[in-house]
PDB file of C-alpha atoms in Angstrom:
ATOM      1  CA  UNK A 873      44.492  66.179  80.693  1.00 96.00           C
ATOM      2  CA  UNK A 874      44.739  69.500  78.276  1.00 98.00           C
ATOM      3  CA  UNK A 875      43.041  69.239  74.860  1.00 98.00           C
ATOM      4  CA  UNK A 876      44.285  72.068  72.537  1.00 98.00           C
ATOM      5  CA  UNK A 877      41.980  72.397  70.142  1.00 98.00           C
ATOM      6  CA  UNK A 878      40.614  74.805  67.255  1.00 98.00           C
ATOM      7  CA  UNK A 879      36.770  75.441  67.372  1.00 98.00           C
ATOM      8  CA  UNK A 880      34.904  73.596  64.953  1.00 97.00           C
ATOM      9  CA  UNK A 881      37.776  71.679  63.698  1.00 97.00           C
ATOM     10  CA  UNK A 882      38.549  67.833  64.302  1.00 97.00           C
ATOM     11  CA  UNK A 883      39.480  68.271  67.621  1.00 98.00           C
ATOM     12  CA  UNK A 884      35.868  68.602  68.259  1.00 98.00           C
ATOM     13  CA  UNK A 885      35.547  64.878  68.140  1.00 98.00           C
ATOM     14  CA  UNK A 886      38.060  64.644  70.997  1.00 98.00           C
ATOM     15  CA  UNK A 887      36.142  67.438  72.756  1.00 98.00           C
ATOM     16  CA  UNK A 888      33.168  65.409  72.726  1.00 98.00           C
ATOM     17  CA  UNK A 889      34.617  61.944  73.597  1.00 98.00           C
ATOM     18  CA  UNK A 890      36.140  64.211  76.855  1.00 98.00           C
ATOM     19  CA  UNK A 891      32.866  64.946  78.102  1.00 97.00           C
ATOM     20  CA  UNK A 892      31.593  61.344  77.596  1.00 97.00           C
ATOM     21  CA  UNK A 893      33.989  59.480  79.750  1.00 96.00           C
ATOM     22  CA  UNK A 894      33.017  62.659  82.399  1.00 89.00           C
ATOM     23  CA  UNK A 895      36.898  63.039  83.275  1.00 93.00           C
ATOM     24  CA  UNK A 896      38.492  66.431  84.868  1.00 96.00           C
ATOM     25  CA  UNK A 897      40.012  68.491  81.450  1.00 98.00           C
ATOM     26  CA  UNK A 898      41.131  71.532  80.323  1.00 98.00           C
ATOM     27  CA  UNK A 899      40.634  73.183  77.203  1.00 98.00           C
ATOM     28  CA  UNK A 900      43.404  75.413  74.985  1.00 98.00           C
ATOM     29  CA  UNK A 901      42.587  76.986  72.237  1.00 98.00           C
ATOM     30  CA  UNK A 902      44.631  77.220  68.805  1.00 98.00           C
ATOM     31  CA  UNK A 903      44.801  80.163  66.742  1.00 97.00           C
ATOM     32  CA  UNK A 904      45.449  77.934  63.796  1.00 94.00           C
ATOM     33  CA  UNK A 905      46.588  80.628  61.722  1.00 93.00           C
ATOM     34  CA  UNK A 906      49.255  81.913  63.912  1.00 96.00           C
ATOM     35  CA  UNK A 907      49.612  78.699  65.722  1.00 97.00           C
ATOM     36  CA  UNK A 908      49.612  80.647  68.723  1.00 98.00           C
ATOM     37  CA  UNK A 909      47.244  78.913  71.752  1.00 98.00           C
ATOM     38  CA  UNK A 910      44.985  81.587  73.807  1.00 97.00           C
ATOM     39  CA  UNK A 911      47.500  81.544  76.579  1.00 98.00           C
ATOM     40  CA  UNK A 912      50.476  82.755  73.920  1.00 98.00           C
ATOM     41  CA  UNK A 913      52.772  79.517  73.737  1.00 97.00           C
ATOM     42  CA  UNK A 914      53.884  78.146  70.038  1.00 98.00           C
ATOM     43  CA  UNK A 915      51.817  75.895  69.239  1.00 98.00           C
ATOM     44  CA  UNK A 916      54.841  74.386  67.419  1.00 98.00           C
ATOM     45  CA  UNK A 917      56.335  73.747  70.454  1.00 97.00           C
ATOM     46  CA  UNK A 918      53.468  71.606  72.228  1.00 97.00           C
ATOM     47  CA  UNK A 919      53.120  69.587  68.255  1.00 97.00           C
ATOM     48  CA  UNK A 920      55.131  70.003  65.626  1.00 97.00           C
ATOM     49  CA  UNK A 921      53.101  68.784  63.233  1.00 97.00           C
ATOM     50  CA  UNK A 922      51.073  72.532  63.924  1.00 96.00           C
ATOM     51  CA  UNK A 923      47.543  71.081  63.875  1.00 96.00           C
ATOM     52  CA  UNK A 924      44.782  69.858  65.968  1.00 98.00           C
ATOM     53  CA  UNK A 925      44.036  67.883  68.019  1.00 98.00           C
ATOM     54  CA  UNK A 926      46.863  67.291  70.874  1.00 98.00           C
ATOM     55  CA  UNK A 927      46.016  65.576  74.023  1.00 98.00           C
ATOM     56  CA  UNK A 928      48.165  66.316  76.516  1.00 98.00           C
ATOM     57  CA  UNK A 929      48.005  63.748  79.147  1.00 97.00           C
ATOM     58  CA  UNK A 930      50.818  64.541  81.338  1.00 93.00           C
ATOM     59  CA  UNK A 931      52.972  67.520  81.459  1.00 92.00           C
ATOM     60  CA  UNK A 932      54.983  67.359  78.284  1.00 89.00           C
ATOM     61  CA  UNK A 933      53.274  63.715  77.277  1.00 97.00           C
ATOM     62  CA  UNK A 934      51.468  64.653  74.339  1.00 98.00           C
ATOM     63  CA  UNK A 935      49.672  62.632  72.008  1.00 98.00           C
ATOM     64  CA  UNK A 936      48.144  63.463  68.429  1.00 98.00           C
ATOM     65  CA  UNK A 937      45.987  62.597  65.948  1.00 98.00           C
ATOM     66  CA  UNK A 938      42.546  61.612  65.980  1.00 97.00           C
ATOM     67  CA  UNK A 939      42.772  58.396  65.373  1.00 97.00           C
ATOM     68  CA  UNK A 940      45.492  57.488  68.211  1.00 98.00           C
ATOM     69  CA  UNK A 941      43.489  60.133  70.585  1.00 98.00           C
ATOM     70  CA  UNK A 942      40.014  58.818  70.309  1.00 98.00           C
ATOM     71  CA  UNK A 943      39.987  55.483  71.177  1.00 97.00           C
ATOM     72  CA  UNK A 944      42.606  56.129  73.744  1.00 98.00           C
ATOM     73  CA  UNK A 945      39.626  58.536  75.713  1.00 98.00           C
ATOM     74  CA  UNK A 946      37.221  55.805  74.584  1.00 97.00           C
ATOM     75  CA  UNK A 947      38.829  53.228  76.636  1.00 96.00           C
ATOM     76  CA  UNK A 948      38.749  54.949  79.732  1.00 94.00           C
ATOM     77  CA  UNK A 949      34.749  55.343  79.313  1.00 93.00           C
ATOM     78  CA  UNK A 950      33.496  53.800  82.949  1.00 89.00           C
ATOM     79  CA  UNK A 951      30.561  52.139  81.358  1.00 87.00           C
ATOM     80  CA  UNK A 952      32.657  50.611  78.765  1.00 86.00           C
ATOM     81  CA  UNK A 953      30.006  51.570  76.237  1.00 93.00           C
ATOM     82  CA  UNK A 954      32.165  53.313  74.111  1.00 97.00           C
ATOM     83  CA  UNK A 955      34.525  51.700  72.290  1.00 96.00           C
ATOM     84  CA  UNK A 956      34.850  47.191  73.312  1.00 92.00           C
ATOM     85  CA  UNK A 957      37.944  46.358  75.071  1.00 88.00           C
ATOM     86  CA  UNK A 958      39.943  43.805  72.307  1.00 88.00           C
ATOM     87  CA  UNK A 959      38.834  41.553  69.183  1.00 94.00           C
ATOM     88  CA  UNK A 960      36.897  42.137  66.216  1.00 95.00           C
ATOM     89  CA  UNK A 961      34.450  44.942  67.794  1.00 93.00           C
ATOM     90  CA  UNK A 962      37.221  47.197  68.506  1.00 95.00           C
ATOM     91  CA  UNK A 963      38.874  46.281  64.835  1.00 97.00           C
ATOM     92  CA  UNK A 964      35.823  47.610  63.627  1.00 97.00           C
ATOM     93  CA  UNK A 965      36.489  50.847  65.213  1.00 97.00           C
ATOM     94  CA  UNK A 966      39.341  51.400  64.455  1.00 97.00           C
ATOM     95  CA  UNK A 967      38.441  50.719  60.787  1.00 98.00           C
ATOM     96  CA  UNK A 968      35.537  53.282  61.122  1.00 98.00           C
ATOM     97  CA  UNK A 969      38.410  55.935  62.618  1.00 98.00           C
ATOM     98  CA  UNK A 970      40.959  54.870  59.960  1.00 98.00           C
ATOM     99  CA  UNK A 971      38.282  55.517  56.838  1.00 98.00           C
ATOM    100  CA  UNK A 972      36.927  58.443  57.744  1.00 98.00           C
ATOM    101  CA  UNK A 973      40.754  60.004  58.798  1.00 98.00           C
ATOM    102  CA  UNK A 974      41.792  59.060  54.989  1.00 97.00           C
ATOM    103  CA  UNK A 975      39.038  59.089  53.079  1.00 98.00           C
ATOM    104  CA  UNK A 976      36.202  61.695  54.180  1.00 98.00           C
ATOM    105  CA  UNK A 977      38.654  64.083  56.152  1.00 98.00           C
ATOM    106  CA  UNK A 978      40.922  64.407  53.307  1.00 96.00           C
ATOM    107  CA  UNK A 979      37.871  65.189  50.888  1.00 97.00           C
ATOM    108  CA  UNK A 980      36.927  68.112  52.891  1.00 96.00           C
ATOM    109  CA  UNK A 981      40.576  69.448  53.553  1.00 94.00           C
ATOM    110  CA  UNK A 982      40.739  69.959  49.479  1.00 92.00           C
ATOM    111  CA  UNK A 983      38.387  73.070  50.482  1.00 92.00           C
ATOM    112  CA  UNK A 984      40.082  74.397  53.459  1.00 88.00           C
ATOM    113  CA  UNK A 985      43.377  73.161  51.937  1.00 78.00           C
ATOM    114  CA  UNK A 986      43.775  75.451  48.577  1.00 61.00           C
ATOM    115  CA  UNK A 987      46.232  78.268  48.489  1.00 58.00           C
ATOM    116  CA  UNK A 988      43.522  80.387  46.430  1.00 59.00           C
ATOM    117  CA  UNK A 989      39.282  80.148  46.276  1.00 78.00           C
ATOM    118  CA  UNK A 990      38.448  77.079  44.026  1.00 83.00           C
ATOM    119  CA  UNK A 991      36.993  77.615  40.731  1.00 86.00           C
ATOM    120  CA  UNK A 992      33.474  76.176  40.380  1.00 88.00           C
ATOM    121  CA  UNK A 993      35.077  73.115  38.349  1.00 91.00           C
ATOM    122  CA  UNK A 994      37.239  72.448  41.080  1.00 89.00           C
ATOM    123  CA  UNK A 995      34.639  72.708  43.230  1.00 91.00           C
ATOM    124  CA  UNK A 996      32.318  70.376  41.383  1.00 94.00           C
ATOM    125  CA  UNK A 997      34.850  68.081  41.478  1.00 94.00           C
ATOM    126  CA  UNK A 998      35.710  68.216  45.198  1.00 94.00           C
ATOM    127  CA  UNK A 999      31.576  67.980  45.598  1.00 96.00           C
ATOM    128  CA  UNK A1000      31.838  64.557  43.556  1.00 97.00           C
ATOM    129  CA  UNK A1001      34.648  62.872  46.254  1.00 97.00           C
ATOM    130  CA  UNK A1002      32.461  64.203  48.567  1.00 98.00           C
ATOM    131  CA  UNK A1003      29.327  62.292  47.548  1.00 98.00           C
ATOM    132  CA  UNK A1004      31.178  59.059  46.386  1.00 98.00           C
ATOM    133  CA  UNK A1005      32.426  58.831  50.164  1.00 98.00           C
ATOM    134  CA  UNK A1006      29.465  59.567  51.734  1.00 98.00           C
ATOM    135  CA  UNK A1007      27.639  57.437  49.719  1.00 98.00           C
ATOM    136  CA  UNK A1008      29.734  54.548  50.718  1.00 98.00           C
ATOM    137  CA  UNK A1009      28.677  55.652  54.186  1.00 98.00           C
ATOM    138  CA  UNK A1010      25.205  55.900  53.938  1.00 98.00           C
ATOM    139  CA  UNK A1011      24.526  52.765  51.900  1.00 98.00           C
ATOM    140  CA  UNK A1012      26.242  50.596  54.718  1.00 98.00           C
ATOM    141  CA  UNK A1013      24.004  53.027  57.286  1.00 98.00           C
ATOM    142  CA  UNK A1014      21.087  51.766  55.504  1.00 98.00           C
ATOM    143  CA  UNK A1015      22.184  48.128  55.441  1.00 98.00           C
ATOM    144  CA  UNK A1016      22.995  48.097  58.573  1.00 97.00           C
ATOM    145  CA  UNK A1017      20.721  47.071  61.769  1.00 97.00           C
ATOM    146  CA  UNK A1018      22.972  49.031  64.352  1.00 97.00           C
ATOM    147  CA  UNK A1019      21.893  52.063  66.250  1.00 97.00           C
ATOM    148  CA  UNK A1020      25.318  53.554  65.153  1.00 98.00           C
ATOM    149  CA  UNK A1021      28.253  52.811  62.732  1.00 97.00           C
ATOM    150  CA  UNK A1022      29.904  50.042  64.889  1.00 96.00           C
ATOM    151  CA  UNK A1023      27.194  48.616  67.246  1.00 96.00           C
ATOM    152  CA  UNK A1024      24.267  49.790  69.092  1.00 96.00           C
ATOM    153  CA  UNK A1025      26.064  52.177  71.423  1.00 97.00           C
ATOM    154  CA  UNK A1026      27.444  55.841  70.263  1.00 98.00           C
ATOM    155  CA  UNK A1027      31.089  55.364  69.941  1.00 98.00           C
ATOM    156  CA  UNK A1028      34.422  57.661  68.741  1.00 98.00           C
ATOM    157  CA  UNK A1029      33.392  56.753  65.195  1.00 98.00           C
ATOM    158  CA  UNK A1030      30.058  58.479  65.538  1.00 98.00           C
ATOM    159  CA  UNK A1031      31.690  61.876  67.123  1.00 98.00           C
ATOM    160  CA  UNK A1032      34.042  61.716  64.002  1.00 98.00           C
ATOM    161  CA  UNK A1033      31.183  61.423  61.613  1.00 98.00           C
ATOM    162  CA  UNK A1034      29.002  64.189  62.677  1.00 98.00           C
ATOM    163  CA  UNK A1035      31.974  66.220  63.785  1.00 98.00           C
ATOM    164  CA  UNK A1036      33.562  65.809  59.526  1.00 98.00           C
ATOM    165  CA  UNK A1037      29.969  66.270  58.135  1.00 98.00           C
ATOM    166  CA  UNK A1038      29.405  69.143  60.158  1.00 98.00           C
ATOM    167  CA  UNK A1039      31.905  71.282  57.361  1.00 98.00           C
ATOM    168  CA  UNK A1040      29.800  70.425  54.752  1.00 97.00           C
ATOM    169  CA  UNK A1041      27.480  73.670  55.976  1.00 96.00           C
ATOM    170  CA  UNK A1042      30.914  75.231  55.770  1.00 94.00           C
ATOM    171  CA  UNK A1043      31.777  74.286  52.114  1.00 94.00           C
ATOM    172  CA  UNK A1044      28.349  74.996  50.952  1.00 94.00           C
ATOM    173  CA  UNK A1045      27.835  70.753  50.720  1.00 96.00           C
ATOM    174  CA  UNK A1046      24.313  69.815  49.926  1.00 96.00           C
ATOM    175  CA  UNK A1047      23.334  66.701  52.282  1.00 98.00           C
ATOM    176  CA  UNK A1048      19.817  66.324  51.368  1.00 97.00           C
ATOM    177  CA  UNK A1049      20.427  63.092  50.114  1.00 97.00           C
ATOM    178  CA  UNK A1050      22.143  61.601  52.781  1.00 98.00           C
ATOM    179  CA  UNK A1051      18.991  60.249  54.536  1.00 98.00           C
ATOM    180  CA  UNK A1052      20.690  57.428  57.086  1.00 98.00           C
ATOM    181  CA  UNK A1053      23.536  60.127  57.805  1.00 98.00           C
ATOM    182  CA  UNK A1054      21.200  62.730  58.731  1.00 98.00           C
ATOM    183  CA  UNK A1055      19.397  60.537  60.884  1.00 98.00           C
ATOM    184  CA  UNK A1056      22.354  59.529  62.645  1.00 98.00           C
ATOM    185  CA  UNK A1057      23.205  63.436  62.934  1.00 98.00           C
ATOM    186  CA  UNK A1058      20.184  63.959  64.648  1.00 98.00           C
ATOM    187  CA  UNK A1059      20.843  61.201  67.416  1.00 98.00           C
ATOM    188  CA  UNK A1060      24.177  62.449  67.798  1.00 98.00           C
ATOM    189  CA  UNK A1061      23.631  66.316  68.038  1.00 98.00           C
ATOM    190  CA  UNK A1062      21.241  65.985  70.533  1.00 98.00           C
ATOM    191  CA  UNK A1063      24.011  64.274  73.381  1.00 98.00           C
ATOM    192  CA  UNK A1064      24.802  66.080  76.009  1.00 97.00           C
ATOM    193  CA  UNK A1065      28.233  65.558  75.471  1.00 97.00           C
ATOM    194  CA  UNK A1066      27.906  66.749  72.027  1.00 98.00           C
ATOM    195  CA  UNK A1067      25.954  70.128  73.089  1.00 98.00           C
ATOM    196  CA  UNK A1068      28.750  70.941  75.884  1.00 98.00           C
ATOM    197  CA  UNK A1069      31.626  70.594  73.208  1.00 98.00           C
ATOM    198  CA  UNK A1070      29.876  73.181  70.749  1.00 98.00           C
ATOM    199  CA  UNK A1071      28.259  75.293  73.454  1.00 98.00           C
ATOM    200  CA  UNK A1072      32.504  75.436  74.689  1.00 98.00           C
ATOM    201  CA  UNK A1073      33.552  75.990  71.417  1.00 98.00           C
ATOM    202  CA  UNK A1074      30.982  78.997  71.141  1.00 97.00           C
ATOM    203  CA  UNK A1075      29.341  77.261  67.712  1.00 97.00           C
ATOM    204  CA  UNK A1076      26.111  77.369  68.971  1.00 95.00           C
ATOM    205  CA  UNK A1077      24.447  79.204  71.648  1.00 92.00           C
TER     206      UNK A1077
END
């Protein structure tokens, strides 16, 4: 498999659900401005929607989007940890994957989305649809008795999280008061599969 990807972006969650189910990849960088990949195809070409991620599984078999991608690498995870085989616990995933691909995703892109810098109003109010998603978030965190958002094992929804949450250092997002988010951060940064992914994607050392 071939994951073209953009460093930092969503792909990351991909990138770190690769090294999880410990399978044989390779990596291709997007130049997401040019949509040129490092090794100087069109990125057009490989997906024409002309963002990240794309899995390519075969040669010329390509699938997209995170929410398609993920728990298709989940359910190849050996110790079937990752994301449950059928019925209501894999629902529950893919209800996790389908909020936080319309809802928290789409709050962030309004700051990496605008034409021209946003004015401090617009700002504020991107801020606000921050918080009111996150806060959703974080009061079912700190209702819930789970180790993680679905169940007691790290899962495709967790990579998601900490991979979207990671921008809000990026768009200067205070998450101070995110308590149960931060502390599921913290178990997640600290995965090996999560420290390959960045290390890889050269955003950390």
């Amino acid at each position: 498999m071939k994951l073209y990807y953009s460093p930092g972006a969503c792909s990351l969650a991909s990138h770190i659900i690769l090294n999880e189910i410990n399978v044989d990849f390779d990596l291709e960088r997007v130049d997401l401005s040019t949509h040129i990949t490092e090794k100087g195809k069109d990125f057009y070409s490989i997906n024409a929607k002309g963002y990240v991620p794309a899995l390519e599984i075969n040669p010329g078999l390509i699938l997209t989007e995170n929410v398609a991608i993920l728990p298709f690498l989940a359910q190849h995870d050996p110790k079937q940890d990752l994301i449950p085989p059928s019925g209501l616990g894999r629902a529950k995933v893919l209800e996790w994957l389908g909020y936080l691909n319309s809802e928290l995703h789409d709050a962030y892109a309004v700051f990496f989305a605008a034409k021209l810098q946003l004015n401090e109003e617009e700002k504020q109010r991107g801020y606000a649809t921050l918080d009111k998603v996150l806060t959703y978030i974080e009061n079912y965190l700190g209702e819930s008795d789970f180790d993680y958002l679905v169940n007691d094992n790290f899962g495709p929804a967790d990579a998601y999280l900490f991979v979207l949450t990671n921008w809000s250092k990026v768009v200067q997002h205070d998450l101070s008061a995110f308590k149960n988010i931060l502390a599921l951060r913290k178990k997640v940064a600290v995965r090996q599969s999560v420290q390959i992914a960045m290390r890889d994607e050269g955003l950390i050392p």
